[in-house]
Coordinates of C-alpha atoms in Angstrom, one line a residue:
M429 CA 186.4 119.0 89.8
K430 CA 184.7 122.4 90.0
T431 CA 183.9 122.2 86.3
S432 CA 182.4 118.8 86.7
L433 CA 180.2 119.9 89.6
L434 CA 179.1 123.0 87.6
T435 CA 178.2 120.8 84.6
L436 CA 176.2 118.4 86.9
S437 CA 174.4 121.3 88.5
I438 CA 173.4 122.8 85.1
A439 CA 172.2 119.4 83.9
L440 CA 170.1 118.9 87.0
A441 CA 168.7 122.3 86.7
L442 CA 167.8 121.8 83.1
G443 CA 166.2 118.4 83.9
L444 CA 164.2 119.9 86.7
G445 CA 163.1 122.7 84.5
M446 CA 162.0 120.3 81.8
T447 CA 160.1 118.2 84.4
T448 CA 158.3 121.3 85.7
A449 CA 157.4 122.4 82.2
Q450 CA 156.1 119.0 81.4
A451 CA 154.0 119.0 84.5
A452 CA 152.7 122.4 83.6
D453 CA 151.7 121.0 80.2
A454 CA 149.7 118.1 81.7
V455 CA 146.2 118.3 83.2
T456 CA 143.7 115.9 84.7
V457 CA 140.0 116.3 83.6
K458 CA 137.2 114.6 85.4
I459 CA 134.3 113.0 83.6
G460 CA 131.3 112.0 85.7
Q461 CA 129.4 108.7 85.4
S462 CA 126.2 108.0 87.3
S463 CA 124.1 104.8 87.4
P464 CA 122.7 102.4 90.1
L465 CA 125.8 100.7 91.5
T466 CA 123.9 99.1 94.4
G467 CA 120.5 97.5 94.6
P468 CA 118.6 95.3 92.2
Q469 CA 119.7 97.2 89.1
A470 CA 123.4 97.3 90.1
H471 CA 124.4 94.7 87.4
I472 CA 123.1 97.1 84.7
G473 CA 124.6 100.2 86.4
K474 CA 128.0 98.6 86.7
D475 CA 127.8 97.7 83.0
N476 CA 127.4 101.3 82.1
D477 CA 130.3 102.3 84.4
N478 CA 132.6 99.7 82.9
G479 CA 131.7 100.8 79.4
V480 CA 132.8 104.4 80.3
R481 CA 136.0 103.2 82.0
L482 CA 137.0 101.1 79.0
A483 CA 136.6 104.1 76.7
I484 CA 138.5 106.4 79.0
D485 CA 141.3 103.9 79.5
E486 CA 141.7 103.7 75.7
I487 CA 141.6 107.4 75.3
N488 CA 144.2 108.0 78.1
A489 CA 146.5 105.4 76.4
T490 CA 146.7 107.7 73.4
K491 CA 147.9 110.6 75.6
P492 CA 145.6 113.1 74.0
T493 CA 146.7 116.7 73.7
I494 CA 143.9 119.3 74.0
G495 CA 144.5 123.0 74.2
G496 CA 148.3 122.4 74.1
K497 CA 148.2 120.2 77.2
V498 CA 148.4 116.4 77.6
V499 CA 145.1 115.4 79.2
T500 CA 144.5 112.5 81.5
F501 CA 140.8 111.8 82.0
E502 CA 139.6 110.5 85.3
V503 CA 136.2 108.9 85.8
M504 CA 134.2 110.1 88.8
S505 CA 131.5 107.4 89.3
E506 CA 128.5 108.0 91.5
D507 CA 125.7 105.6 92.7
D508 CA 122.3 107.2 92.0
Q509 CA 120.5 104.0 93.2
A510 CA 118.0 104.5 90.3
D511 CA 116.3 107.0 92.6
P512 CA 115.3 110.5 91.4
K513 CA 116.2 112.3 94.6
T514 CA 119.5 110.6 95.0
A515 CA 120.3 111.4 91.3
T516 CA 120.0 115.2 92.0
I517 CA 122.3 114.9 95.0
V518 CA 125.0 113.0 93.2
A519 CA 124.6 115.4 90.2
Q520 CA 125.3 118.3 92.4
R521 CA 128.2 116.5 94.0
M522 CA 129.8 115.9 90.6
V523 CA 129.2 119.5 89.6
D524 CA 130.9 120.7 92.8
E525 CA 133.9 118.5 91.8
E526 CA 134.0 120.5 88.6
I527 CA 133.5 117.6 86.2
A528 CA 133.8 118.6 82.5
G529 CA 130.8 116.5 81.5
V530 CA 128.8 113.5 82.6
I531 CA 127.9 110.1 81.0
G532 CA 124.5 109.3 82.6
H533 CA 122.3 108.6 84.1
L534 CA 121.0 105.1 83.3
N535 CA 117.3 105.3 84.2
S536 CA 115.1 108.0 82.8
G537 CA 113.6 108.6 86.2
A538 CA 117.1 109.6 87.5
T539 CA 118.3 111.3 84.3
I540 CA 115.4 113.8 84.0
P541 CA 115.7 115.4 87.5
A542 CA 119.6 115.3 87.3
S543 CA 119.5 117.0 83.9
K544 CA 118.3 120.3 85.4
V545 CA 121.3 120.3 87.8
Y546 CA 123.6 119.9 84.8
S547 CA 121.8 122.4 82.7
D548 CA 121.9 125.0 85.5
N549 CA 125.6 124.6 85.7
N550 CA 126.3 124.2 81.9
V551 CA 127.7 120.7 82.3
P552 CA 127.2 118.6 79.1
Q553 CA 125.3 115.3 79.7
I554 CA 125.1 112.3 77.4
S555 CA 122.9 109.5 78.6
P556 CA 123.7 106.0 77.2
S557 CA 120.3 104.6 78.1
A558 CA 117.6 107.1 79.2
T559 CA 114.8 106.7 76.7
A560 CA 112.0 108.8 78.1
I561 CA 110.8 111.5 75.7
K562 CA 110.7 114.1 78.4
Y563 CA 114.5 114.1 78.9
T564 CA 115.3 115.9 75.7
A565 CA 112.0 117.6 75.4
Q566 CA 112.8 120.0 78.3
G567 CA 114.9 122.2 76.0
F568 CA 118.2 121.9 77.9
K569 CA 121.1 122.6 75.5
T570 CA 123.3 120.3 77.7
A571 CA 121.2 117.1 77.3
Y572 CA 122.0 114.4 74.7
R573 CA 121.5 110.7 74.4
V574 CA 123.0 107.9 72.2
M575 CA 120.0 105.7 72.2
T576 CA 116.6 106.1 70.4
N577 CA 113.8 107.3 72.6
D578 CA 110.5 105.7 73.8
E579 CA 108.4 107.2 71.0
Q580 CA 110.5 105.4 68.4
Q581 CA 110.8 102.1 70.4
G582 CA 107.1 102.3 71.6
K583 CA 105.9 102.5 68.0
V584 CA 107.7 99.3 67.1
L585 CA 106.6 97.4 70.2
G586 CA 103.0 98.5 69.9
A587 CA 102.7 97.5 66.3
Y588 CA 104.5 94.2 67.0
A589 CA 102.1 93.5 69.9
A590 CA 99.1 94.0 67.6
K591 CA 100.7 91.5 65.1
L592 CA 101.0 88.9 67.9
G593 CA 97.3 89.2 69.0
K594 CA 94.1 91.2 69.0
K595 CA 93.9 91.7 72.8
V596 CA 96.8 93.4 74.6
A597 CA 97.3 94.0 78.4
I598 CA 99.8 96.5 79.6
I599 CA 101.7 96.8 82.9
D600 CA 104.2 99.5 83.8
D601 CA 106.4 100.2 86.9
Q602 CA 105.3 103.9 87.2
T603 CA 108.9 105.1 86.5
A604 CA 109.6 107.8 83.9
Y605 CA 111.0 105.0 81.6
G606 CA 108.4 102.2 82.2
Q607 CA 105.3 104.4 82.2
G608 CA 106.5 106.5 79.2
L609 CA 107.3 103.4 77.1
A610 CA 104.0 101.7 78.1
A611 CA 102.1 104.8 77.0
E612 CA 103.7 104.8 73.6
V613 CA 103.1 101.0 73.2
E614 CA 99.4 101.5 74.1
K615 CA 99.0 104.3 71.6
A616 CA 100.8 102.3 68.8
A617 CA 98.9 99.0 69.6
K618 CA 95.5 100.8 69.3
A619 CA 96.6 102.5 66.1
A620 CA 97.5 99.1 64.7
G621 CA 94.0 97.7 65.5
A622 CA 94.6 95.9 68.8
E623 CA 92.2 96.2 71.7
V624 CA 94.0 97.2 75.0
V625 CA 92.0 95.2 77.5
A626 CA 93.9 96.3 80.7
V627 CA 96.4 98.9 81.8
E628 CA 97.9 98.1 85.2
H629 CA 100.6 99.8 87.4
T630 CA 103.1 98.4 89.8
N631 CA 106.4 99.9 91.0
D632 CA 110.1 99.3 90.5
K633 CA 110.6 97.7 94.0
A634 CA 107.7 95.1 93.7
T635 CA 108.2 91.4 93.2
D636 CA 104.7 90.0 93.7
F637 CA 102.4 90.6 90.8
T638 CA 99.8 87.9 91.5
A639 CA 96.9 90.3 92.1
I640 CA 97.6 92.2 88.9
L641 CA 98.1 89.1 86.8
T642 CA 95.0 87.4 88.2
S643 CA 92.9 90.4 87.2
I644 CA 94.5 90.4 83.7
K645 CA 94.0 86.7 83.3
G646 CA 90.2 87.1 83.4
K647 CA 90.4 89.4 80.4
A648 CA 92.2 86.7 78.3
P649 CA 94.8 88.8 76.6
D650 CA 96.9 87.5 73.7
V651 CA 99.9 89.6 74.8
I652 CA 101.1 91.1 78.1
F653 CA 103.5 94.0 77.7
F654 CA 105.6 95.1 80.7
G655 CA 107.3 98.5 80.8
G656 CA 110.0 98.2 83.4
M657 CA 113.3 96.5 84.3
D658 CA 114.5 92.9 84.7
P659 CA 114.2 92.7 88.6
Q660 CA 110.4 93.0 88.1
G661 CA 110.1 91.4 84.6
A662 CA 111.6 88.1 85.7
P663 CA 109.3 87.3 88.7
M664 CA 106.4 88.6 86.5
A665 CA 107.3 86.0 83.9
K666 CA 107.4 83.2 86.5
Q667 CA 104.1 84.2 88.1
M668 CA 102.4 84.3 84.7
R669 CA 103.3 80.7 84.1
Q670 CA 102.4 79.7 87.7
L671 CA 98.9 81.2 87.1
G672 CA 98.6 79.3 83.8
I673 CA 98.6 82.5 81.7
K674 CA 99.4 81.6 78.1
A675 CA 99.8 85.1 76.7
Q676 CA 102.9 86.2 75.0
F677 CA 105.2 88.2 77.4
L678 CA 106.7 91.3 75.7
G679 CA 109.0 93.9 77.2
G680 CA 111.4 96.8 76.3
D681 CA 115.1 97.2 76.7
G682 CA 115.0 97.1 80.5
M683 CA 114.1 93.4 80.2
Q684 CA 116.5 92.4 77.5
T685 CA 119.3 91.2 79.8
P686 CA 121.1 88.0 80.7
K687 CA 120.0 88.6 84.2
F688 CA 116.3 88.4 83.2
I689 CA 117.0 84.8 82.0
E690 CA 119.0 84.0 85.1
L691 CA 116.2 85.2 87.4
A692 CA 113.2 83.8 85.4
G693 CA 114.9 80.5 84.7
A694 CA 112.8 78.2 82.4
D695 CA 109.9 80.7 82.5
A696 CA 112.0 83.1 80.5
E697 CA 111.6 80.9 77.5
G698 CA 109.7 82.5 74.7
A699 CA 109.7 86.0 76.1
I700 CA 110.2 88.8 73.6
A701 CA 112.0 92.1 74.3
S702 CA 113.4 95.0 72.3
I703 CA 116.4 97.2 72.5
P704 CA 117.2 100.3 70.4
G705 CA 120.0 99.7 68.0
L706 CA 121.5 96.8 66.1
P707 CA 122.4 93.4 67.6
L708 CA 125.9 93.5 69.0
D709 CA 127.3 91.2 66.3
K710 CA 125.7 93.4 63.6
M711 CA 127.1 96.7 65.1
P712 CA 129.9 98.1 63.0
K713 CA 132.5 97.5 65.7
G714 CA 130.5 95.2 67.9
T715 CA 132.6 92.0 67.7
D716 CA 135.8 93.9 68.6
F717 CA 134.1 95.7 71.4
K718 CA 132.7 92.5 72.8
Q719 CA 136.1 90.9 72.9
K720 CA 137.7 93.9 74.6
F721 CA 135.0 94.4 77.1
E722 CA 134.5 90.8 78.1
A723 CA 138.2 90.2 78.5
K724 CA 138.3 92.9 81.1
Y725 CA 134.9 93.0 82.7
G726 CA 133.0 89.8 81.8
Q727 CA 129.6 89.4 80.2
I728 CA 127.9 92.5 78.7
Q729 CA 124.6 93.1 80.5
L730 CA 122.9 95.7 78.4
Y731 CA 124.0 99.3 77.7
A732 CA 127.9 99.0 77.9
P733 CA 128.4 99.7 74.2
Y734 CA 126.3 102.8 74.4
A735 CA 128.2 104.1 77.5
Y736 CA 131.4 103.4 75.7
D737 CA 130.3 105.4 72.7
A738 CA 129.0 108.2 74.8
A739 CA 132.4 108.7 76.5
H740 CA 134.1 108.7 73.1
V741 CA 131.6 111.2 71.6
M742 CA 132.2 113.6 74.5
V743 CA 136.0 113.5 74.2
D744 CA 135.7 113.7 70.4
A745 CA 133.8 117.0 70.9
M746 CA 136.5 118.3 73.2
K747 CA 139.2 117.4 70.7
R748 CA 137.4 119.2 67.9
A749 CA 136.9 122.3 70.1
D750 CA 140.5 122.0 71.4
S751 CA 139.2 122.6 74.8
T752 CA 137.8 120.6 77.8
D753 CA 135.9 123.7 78.9
P754 CA 132.1 122.9 78.6
E755 CA 131.4 126.4 77.3
K756 CA 133.7 125.8 74.4
Y757 CA 133.1 122.2 73.5
L758 CA 129.3 122.1 73.9
P759 CA 128.7 123.7 70.5
E760 CA 130.9 121.0 68.9
L761 CA 128.9 118.3 70.7
A762 CA 125.8 119.4 68.8
K763 CA 127.7 119.0 65.5
T764 CA 128.8 115.4 66.3
S765 CA 129.2 113.0 63.4
Y766 CA 130.9 110.0 65.0
E767 CA 131.3 106.4 63.9
G768 CA 130.9 104.4 67.1
V769 CA 130.6 100.8 68.1
T770 CA 126.8 101.2 68.0
G771 CA 126.8 102.9 64.6
K772 CA 126.8 106.5 63.2
I773 CA 126.0 109.0 66.0
S774 CA 124.6 112.4 65.2
F775 CA 122.1 114.6 67.0
D776 CA 119.0 116.5 66.1
A777 CA 118.2 120.0 67.6
K778 CA 116.8 118.3 70.8
G779 CA 119.8 116.1 71.5
D780 CA 118.2 112.9 70.2
L781 CA 119.8 110.6 67.7
T782 CA 118.8 111.5 64.2
S783 CA 118.0 107.9 63.4
G784 CA 118.2 104.4 64.9
P785 CA 116.8 100.9 64.4
I786 CA 115.0 98.8 67.0
T787 CA 115.8 95.1 67.4
L788 CA 113.5 92.5 68.8
Y789 CA 114.8 89.4 70.6
T790 CA 113.3 86.2 72.0
V791 CA 114.6 83.8 74.6
K792 CA 115.3 80.5 73.0
G793 CA 117.2 77.6 74.7
G794 CA 118.1 79.9 77.6
K795 CA 119.6 82.6 75.4
W796 CA 118.5 85.8 73.8
E797 CA 118.2 85.3 70.0
T798 CA 117.6 88.0 67.4
L799 CA 114.1 88.0 65.9
E800 CA 114.3 91.0 63.6
T801 CA 115.6 94.6 63.3
I802 CA 113.1 97.3 62.4
Q803 CA 113.7 100.8 61.2
P804 CA 111.0 103.1 62.7

């Protein structure tokens, strides 16, 4: 009896020791995600959030070992409300929570001020969707993006606008994204021989554009370009038609969403918008991603594939460095050569993609259809 009890005690002690050792060899690492999760852009922000979560769930399922420990990644998601001031507050909150890196932010206007917080604290940042040139031009070694920038996209849109007509009117929402893209479109349209007959400004909360559009109508443009997001682009499209404006409506990636069509209804028909990258069905792993994502979260809104890739790129750098410590894996991030859903991802010295196509789409029969893909 004594022998049996002794054997049982030893077995229990050994089991407890193994459990303790296993626990010591496991670690939880936080990765931040920030985008507008409330307000008029929440559908796009949640899309980014879901893209990150899908990637992290897949990574966790493989039970990755980094630095000799089994790592479980945890997503810390923060609502920046697409607001520059809020973005810096949530950035600091995530830094205080000792995130190992951040996927975000969505909007350039939020990404740029937040990037200083991350840079000051040596936290790597990969934006899935911020396209403003200034973001990576600040010289922060922590700042990266997995989408081509406004200079690249603006060149394509401006040249395309000039192809559509000789007279171009431009409206922007005065955000870092909208204004930056509009400026590049204006430059490229003029270089391609178009006359820019009007440059107007609104904001990212407005919904009534009657005064601006009435002023533009008198200048008889062939094309009206809008630099901004779908909550403004949709009512603008409706009001153009209500005013009898026949000009071609053209926008950037912020407008190329299912929500734009939903909000604009029949007035969305014929609108043209671009987005950096290939069409989803032409992306190397796009069809597989679409099936996985939509089975779990429903329809892709816009940037989910890029958010998904950004999370995988960050963890891939950690694996190559064999460390989740930003100080150690940041140099590996700069050396990235990753085959993602969206294509081959590698970075230049600024943290921009080394190359990337731009695809133009048009609304036809209530759906976005591919027009053409252009390599800048």
